[in-house]
Coordinates of C-alpha atoms and ligand atoms in Angstrom, one line a residue:
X22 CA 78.4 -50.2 16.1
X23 CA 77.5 -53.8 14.3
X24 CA 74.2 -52.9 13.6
X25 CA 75.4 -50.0 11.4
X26 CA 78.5 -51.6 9.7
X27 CA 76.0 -54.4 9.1
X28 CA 73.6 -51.9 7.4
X29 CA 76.7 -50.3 5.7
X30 CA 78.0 -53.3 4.4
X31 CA 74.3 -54.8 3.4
X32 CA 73.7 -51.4 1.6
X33 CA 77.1 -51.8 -0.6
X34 CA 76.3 -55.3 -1.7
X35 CA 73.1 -53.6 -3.1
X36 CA 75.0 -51.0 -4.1
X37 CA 77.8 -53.0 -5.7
X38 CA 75.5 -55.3 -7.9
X39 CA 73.8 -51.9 -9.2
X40 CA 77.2 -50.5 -9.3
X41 CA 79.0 -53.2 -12.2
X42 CA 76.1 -53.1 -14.2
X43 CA 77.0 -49.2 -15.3
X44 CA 80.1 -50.7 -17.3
X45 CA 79.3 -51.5 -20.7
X46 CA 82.8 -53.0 -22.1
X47 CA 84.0 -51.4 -25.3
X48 CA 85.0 -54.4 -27.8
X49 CA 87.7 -53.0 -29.2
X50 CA 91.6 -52.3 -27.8
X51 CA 90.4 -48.9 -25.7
X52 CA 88.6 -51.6 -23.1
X53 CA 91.9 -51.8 -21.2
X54 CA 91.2 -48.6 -20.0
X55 CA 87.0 -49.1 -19.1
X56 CA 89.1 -52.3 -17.3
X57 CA 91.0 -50.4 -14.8
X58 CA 88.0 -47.8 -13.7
X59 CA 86.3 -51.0 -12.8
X60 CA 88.9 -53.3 -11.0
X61 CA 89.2 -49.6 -9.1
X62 CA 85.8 -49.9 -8.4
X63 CA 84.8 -53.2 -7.7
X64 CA 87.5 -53.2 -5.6
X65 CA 86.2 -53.2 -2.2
X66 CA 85.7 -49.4 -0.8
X67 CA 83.4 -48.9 2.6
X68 CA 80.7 -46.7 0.0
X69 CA 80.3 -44.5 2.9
X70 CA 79.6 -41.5 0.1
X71 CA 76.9 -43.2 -1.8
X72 CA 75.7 -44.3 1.8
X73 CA 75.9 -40.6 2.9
X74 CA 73.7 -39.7 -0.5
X75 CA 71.1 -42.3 0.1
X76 CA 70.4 -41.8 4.0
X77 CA 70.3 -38.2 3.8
X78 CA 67.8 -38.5 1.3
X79 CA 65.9 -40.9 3.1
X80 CA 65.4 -38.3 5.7
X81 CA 63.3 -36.7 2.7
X82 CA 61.6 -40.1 1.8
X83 CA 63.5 -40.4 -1.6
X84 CA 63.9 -44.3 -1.9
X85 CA 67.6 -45.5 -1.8
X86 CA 66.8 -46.7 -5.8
X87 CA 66.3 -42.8 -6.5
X88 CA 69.1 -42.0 -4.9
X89 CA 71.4 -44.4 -6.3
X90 CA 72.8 -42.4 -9.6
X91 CA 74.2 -39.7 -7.5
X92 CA 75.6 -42.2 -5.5
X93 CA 77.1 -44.0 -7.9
X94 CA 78.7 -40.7 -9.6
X95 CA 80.0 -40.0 -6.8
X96 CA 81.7 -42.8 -6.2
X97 CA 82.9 -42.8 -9.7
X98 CA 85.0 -39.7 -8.7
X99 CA 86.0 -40.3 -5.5
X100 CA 87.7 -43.5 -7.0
X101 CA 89.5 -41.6 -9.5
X102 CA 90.9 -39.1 -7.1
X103 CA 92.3 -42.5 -5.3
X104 CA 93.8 -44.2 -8.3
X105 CA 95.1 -40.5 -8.9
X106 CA 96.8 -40.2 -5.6
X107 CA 98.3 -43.7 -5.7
X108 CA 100.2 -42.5 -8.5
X109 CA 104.2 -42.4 -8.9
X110 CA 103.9 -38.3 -9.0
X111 CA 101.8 -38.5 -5.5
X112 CA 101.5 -41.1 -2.9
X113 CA 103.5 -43.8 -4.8
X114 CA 101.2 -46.8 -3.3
X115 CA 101.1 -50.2 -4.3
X116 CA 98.1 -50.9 -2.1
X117 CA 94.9 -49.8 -2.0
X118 CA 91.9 -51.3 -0.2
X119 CA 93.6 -54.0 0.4
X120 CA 94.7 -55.3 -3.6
X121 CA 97.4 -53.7 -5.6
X122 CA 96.7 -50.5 -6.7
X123 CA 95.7 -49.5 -10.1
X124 CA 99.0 -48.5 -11.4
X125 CA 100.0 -51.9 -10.2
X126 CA 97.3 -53.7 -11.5
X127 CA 97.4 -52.6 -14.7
X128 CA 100.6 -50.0 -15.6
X129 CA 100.6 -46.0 -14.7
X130 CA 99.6 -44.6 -18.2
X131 CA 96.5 -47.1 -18.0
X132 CA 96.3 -45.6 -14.2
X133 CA 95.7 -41.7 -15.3
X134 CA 93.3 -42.8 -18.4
X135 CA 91.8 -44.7 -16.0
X136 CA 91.0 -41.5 -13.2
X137 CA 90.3 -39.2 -16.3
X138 CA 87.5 -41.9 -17.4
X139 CA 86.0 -41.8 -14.2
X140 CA 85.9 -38.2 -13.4
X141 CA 83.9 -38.1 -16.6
X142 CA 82.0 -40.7 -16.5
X143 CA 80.6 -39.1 -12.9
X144 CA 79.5 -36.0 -14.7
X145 CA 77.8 -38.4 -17.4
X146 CA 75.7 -40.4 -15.3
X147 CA 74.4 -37.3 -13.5
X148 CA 73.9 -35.6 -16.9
X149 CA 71.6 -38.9 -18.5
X150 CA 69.9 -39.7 -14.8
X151 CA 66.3 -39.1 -14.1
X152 CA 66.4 -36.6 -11.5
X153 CA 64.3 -33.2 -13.0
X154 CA 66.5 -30.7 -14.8
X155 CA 66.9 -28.2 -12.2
X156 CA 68.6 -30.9 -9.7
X157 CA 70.3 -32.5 -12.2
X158 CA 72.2 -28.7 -12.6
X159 CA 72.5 -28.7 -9.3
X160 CA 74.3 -31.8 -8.7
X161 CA 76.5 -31.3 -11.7
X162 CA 77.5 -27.7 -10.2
X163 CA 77.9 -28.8 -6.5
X164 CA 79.6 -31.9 -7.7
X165 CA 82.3 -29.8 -9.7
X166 CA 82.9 -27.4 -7.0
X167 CA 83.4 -29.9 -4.4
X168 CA 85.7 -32.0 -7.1
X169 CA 87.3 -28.7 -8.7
X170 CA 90.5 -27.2 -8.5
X171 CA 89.3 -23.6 -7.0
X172 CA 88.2 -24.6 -3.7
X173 CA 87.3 -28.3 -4.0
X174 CA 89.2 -31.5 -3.6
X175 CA 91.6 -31.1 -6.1
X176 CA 92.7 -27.8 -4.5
X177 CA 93.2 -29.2 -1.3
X178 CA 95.6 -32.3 -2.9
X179 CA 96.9 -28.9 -3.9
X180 CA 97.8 -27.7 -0.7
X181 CA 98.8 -31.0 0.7
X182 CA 101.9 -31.2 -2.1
X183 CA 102.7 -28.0 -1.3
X184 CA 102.7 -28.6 2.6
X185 CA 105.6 -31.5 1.8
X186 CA 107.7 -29.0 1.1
X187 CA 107.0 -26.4 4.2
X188 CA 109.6 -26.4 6.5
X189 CA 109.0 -24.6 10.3
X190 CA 105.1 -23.7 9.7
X191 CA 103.8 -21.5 12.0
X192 CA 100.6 -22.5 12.0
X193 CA 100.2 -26.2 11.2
X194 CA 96.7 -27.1 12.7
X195 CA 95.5 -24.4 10.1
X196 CA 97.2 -25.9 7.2
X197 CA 96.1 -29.3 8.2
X198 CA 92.6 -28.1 9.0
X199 CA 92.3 -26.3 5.5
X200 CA 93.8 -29.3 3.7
X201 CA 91.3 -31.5 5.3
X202 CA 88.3 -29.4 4.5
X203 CA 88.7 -29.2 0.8
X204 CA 91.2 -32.4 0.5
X205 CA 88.6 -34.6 2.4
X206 CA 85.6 -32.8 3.1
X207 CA 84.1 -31.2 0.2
X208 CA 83.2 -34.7 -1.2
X209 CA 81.8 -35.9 2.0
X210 CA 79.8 -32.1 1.9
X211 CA 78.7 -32.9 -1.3
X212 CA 77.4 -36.3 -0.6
X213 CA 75.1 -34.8 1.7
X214 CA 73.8 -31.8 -0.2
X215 CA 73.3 -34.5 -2.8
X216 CA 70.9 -36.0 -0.3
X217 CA 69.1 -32.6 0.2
X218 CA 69.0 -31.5 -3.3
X219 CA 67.3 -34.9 -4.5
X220 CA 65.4 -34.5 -1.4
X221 CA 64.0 -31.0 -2.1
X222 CA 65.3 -29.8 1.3
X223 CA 64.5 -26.4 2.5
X224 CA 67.6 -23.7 3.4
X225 CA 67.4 -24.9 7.3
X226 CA 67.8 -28.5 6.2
X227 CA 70.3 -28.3 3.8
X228 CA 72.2 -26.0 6.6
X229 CA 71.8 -28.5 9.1
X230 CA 73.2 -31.4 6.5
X231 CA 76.5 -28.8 5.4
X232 CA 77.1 -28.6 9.6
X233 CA 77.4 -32.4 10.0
X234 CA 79.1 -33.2 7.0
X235 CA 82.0 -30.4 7.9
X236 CA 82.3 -31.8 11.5
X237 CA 82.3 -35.5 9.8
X238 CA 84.5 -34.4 7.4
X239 CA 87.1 -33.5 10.2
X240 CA 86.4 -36.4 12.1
X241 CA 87.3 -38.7 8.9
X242 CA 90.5 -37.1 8.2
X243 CA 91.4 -37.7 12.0
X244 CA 90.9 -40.9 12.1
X245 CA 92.3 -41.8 8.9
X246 CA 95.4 -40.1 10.3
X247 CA 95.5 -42.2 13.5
X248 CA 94.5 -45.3 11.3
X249 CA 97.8 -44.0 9.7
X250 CA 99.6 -44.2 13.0
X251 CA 97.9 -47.0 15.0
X252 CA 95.9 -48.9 12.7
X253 CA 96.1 -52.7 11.7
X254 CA 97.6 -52.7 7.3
X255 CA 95.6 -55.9 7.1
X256 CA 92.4 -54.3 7.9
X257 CA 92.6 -51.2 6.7
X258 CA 94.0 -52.2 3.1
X259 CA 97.3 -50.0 2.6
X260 CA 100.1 -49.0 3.0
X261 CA 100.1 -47.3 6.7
X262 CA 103.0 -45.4 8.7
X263 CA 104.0 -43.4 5.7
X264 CA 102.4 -40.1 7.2
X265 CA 105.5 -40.7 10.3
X266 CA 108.1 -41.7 7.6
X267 CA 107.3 -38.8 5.4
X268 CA 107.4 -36.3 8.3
X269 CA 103.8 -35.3 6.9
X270 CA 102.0 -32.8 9.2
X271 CA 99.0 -34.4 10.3
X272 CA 96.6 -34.0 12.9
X273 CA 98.1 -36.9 15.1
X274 CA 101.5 -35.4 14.7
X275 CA 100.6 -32.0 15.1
X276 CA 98.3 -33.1 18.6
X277 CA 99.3 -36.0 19.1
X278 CA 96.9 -38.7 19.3
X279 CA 95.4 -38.2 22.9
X280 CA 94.2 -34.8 21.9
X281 CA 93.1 -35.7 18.1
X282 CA 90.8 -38.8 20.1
X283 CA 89.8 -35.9 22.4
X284 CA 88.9 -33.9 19.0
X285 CA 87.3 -36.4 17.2
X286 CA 84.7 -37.2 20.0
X287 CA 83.8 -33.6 20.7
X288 CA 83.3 -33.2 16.6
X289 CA 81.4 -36.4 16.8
X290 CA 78.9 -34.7 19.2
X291 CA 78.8 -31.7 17.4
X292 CA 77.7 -33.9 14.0
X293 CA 75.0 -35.5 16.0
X294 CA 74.2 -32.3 17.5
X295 CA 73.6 -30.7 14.1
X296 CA 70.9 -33.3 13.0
X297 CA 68.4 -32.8 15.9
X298 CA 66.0 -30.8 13.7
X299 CA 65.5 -34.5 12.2
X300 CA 64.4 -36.3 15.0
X301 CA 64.6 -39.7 15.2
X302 CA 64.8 -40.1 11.2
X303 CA 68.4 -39.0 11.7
X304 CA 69.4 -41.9 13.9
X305 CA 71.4 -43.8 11.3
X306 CA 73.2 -40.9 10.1
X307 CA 74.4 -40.1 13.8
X308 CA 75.4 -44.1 14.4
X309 CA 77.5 -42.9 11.3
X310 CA 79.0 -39.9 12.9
X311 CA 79.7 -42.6 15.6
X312 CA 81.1 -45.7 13.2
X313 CA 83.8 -42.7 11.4
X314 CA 85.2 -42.4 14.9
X315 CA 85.2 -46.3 15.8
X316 CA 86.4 -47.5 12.5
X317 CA 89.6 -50.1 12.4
X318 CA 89.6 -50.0 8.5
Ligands
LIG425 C1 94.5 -36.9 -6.7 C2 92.9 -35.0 -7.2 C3 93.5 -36.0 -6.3 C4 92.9 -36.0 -5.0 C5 93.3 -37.0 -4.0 C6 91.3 -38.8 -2.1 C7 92.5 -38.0 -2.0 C8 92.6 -36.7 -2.8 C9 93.6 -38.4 -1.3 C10 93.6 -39.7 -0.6 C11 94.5 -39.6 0.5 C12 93.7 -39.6 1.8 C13 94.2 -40.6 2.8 C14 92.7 -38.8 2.0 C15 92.0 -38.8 3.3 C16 90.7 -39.5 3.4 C17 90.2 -40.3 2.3 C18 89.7 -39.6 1.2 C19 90.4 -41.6 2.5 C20 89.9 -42.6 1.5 O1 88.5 -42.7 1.5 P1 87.7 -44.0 2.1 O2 88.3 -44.4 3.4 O3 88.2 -45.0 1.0 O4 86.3 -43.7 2.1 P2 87.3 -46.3 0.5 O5 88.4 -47.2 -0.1 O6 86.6 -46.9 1.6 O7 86.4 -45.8 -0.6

């Protein structure tokens, strides 16, 4: 468990220097907004998608430099789709990662240029990188499927507004479980078909990548859910108990959190499980698997 948040926290110092370097400040007034993507940032984050990207391309070789740009992109979007949710109109949260929240930081029409600058500048980066043509089209699609409003990320925030205002549902672990999978999961899913894709994987490897994303895609939601209801606001960096407040279905409240530990472990094995084709190249991403479950922030 130290030995990978060690390596996870050594790779986003690496990651963090090449990171700042991709903002070139405007001179004139419109900097305010360049201002805000990169206080949301460069401030904090664990990286675990860029650290998805570059270890599942490291099981194809690729150097964690070559792997960097869809990273990077990635991380570019994920951080708008936080400043996004922090938002008056959604969360309303004045913390995030542990420092006030964009919005906060800066004022809520600086917020949304701030997210719209972001989810474009993560399609730009992929567009001018150096991976060859073809991959570059791939990541671009895969990238705006997992982000998109169809059957991506923003479909699932979709669902999760809409599932405020269900009252009795019949069948709440579906709800939650569909939520999850596009809400949280398509971006962790992407990270590691990101991975393949600049890794030239072949259809079993990519497979076996798309199987322990989904099952560490459930496993994050879970435990950002009992982080929600157990967890220590210091460490983990906002604002927690809302879920209970807000009467949100989750899985701890639909469960309860005896039986969404119970899940998480058996999903945890399952993620491991799908990597065995790797061998021992692998072993980092399963200490992962293991880390999601074990994380206090
Ligand atoms: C606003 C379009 C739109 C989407 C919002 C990201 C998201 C979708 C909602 C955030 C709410 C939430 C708690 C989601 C569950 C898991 C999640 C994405 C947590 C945040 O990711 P971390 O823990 O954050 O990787 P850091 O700060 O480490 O990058």
């Amino acid at each position: 468990m130290t030995d990978i948040l060690s390596e996870i926290k050594n790779f986003s110092l690496r990651f963090n220097q090449k990171l700042e370097k991709l903002f070139e400040m405007p001179k004139g007034n419109e900097k305010r907004t360049v201002e805000a993507m990169k206080y949301a940032v460069l401030n904090g984050g664990k990286r675990i998608r860029p650290f998805l990207v570059a270890k599942c391309a490291e099981l194809f070789n690729v150097s964690e430099d070559k792997a960097f740009m869809a990273g990077a992109s990635l991380e570019m979007l994920h951080t708008y789709s936080l400043i996004h949710d922090d938002l008056p109109a959604m969360d309303n949260d004045d913390l995030r990662r542990g420092k006030p929240t964009c919005h906060k930081a800066f004022d809520e029409a600086t917020a949304i240029l701030a997210g719209d600058g972001l989810l474009t500048f993560a399609f730009e980066l992929l567009a001018d990188s150096d991976y060859e043509n073809e991959k570059k089209i791939k990541l671009i699609k895969l990238l705006s499927n997992g982000a998109g409003a169809f059957e991506g990320m923003v479909a699932g925030q979709t669902l999760d507004l809409y599932a405020e205002s269900v009252k009795d549902c019949k069948e709440p672990l579906k709800l939650i479980e569909n939520i999850e999978k596009m809400k949280t999961g398509c971006l962790l899913k992407y990270a590691c078909e990101a991975g393949a894709v600049i890794g030239s994987a072949n259809d079993k490897e990519l497979e076996a990548l798309r199987v322990f994303a989904r099952k560490i895609g459930q496993t994050f939601q879970i435990s950002d859910d009992i982080l929600d209801a157990v967890g220590d606001e210091k460490k983990v960096g906002k604002t927690l108990k809302k879920d209970n407040s807000q009467n949100k279905l989750t899985f701890v409240s639909v469960l309860g959190l005896d039986q969404a530990r119970r899940i998480e472990e058996k999903l945890t094995a399952d993620a491991k499980e799908a990597l065995s084709i790797f061998g021992g190249k692998a072993q980092t991403l399963q200490n992962l698997a293991d880390f999601i479950i074990k994380r206090d922030f």
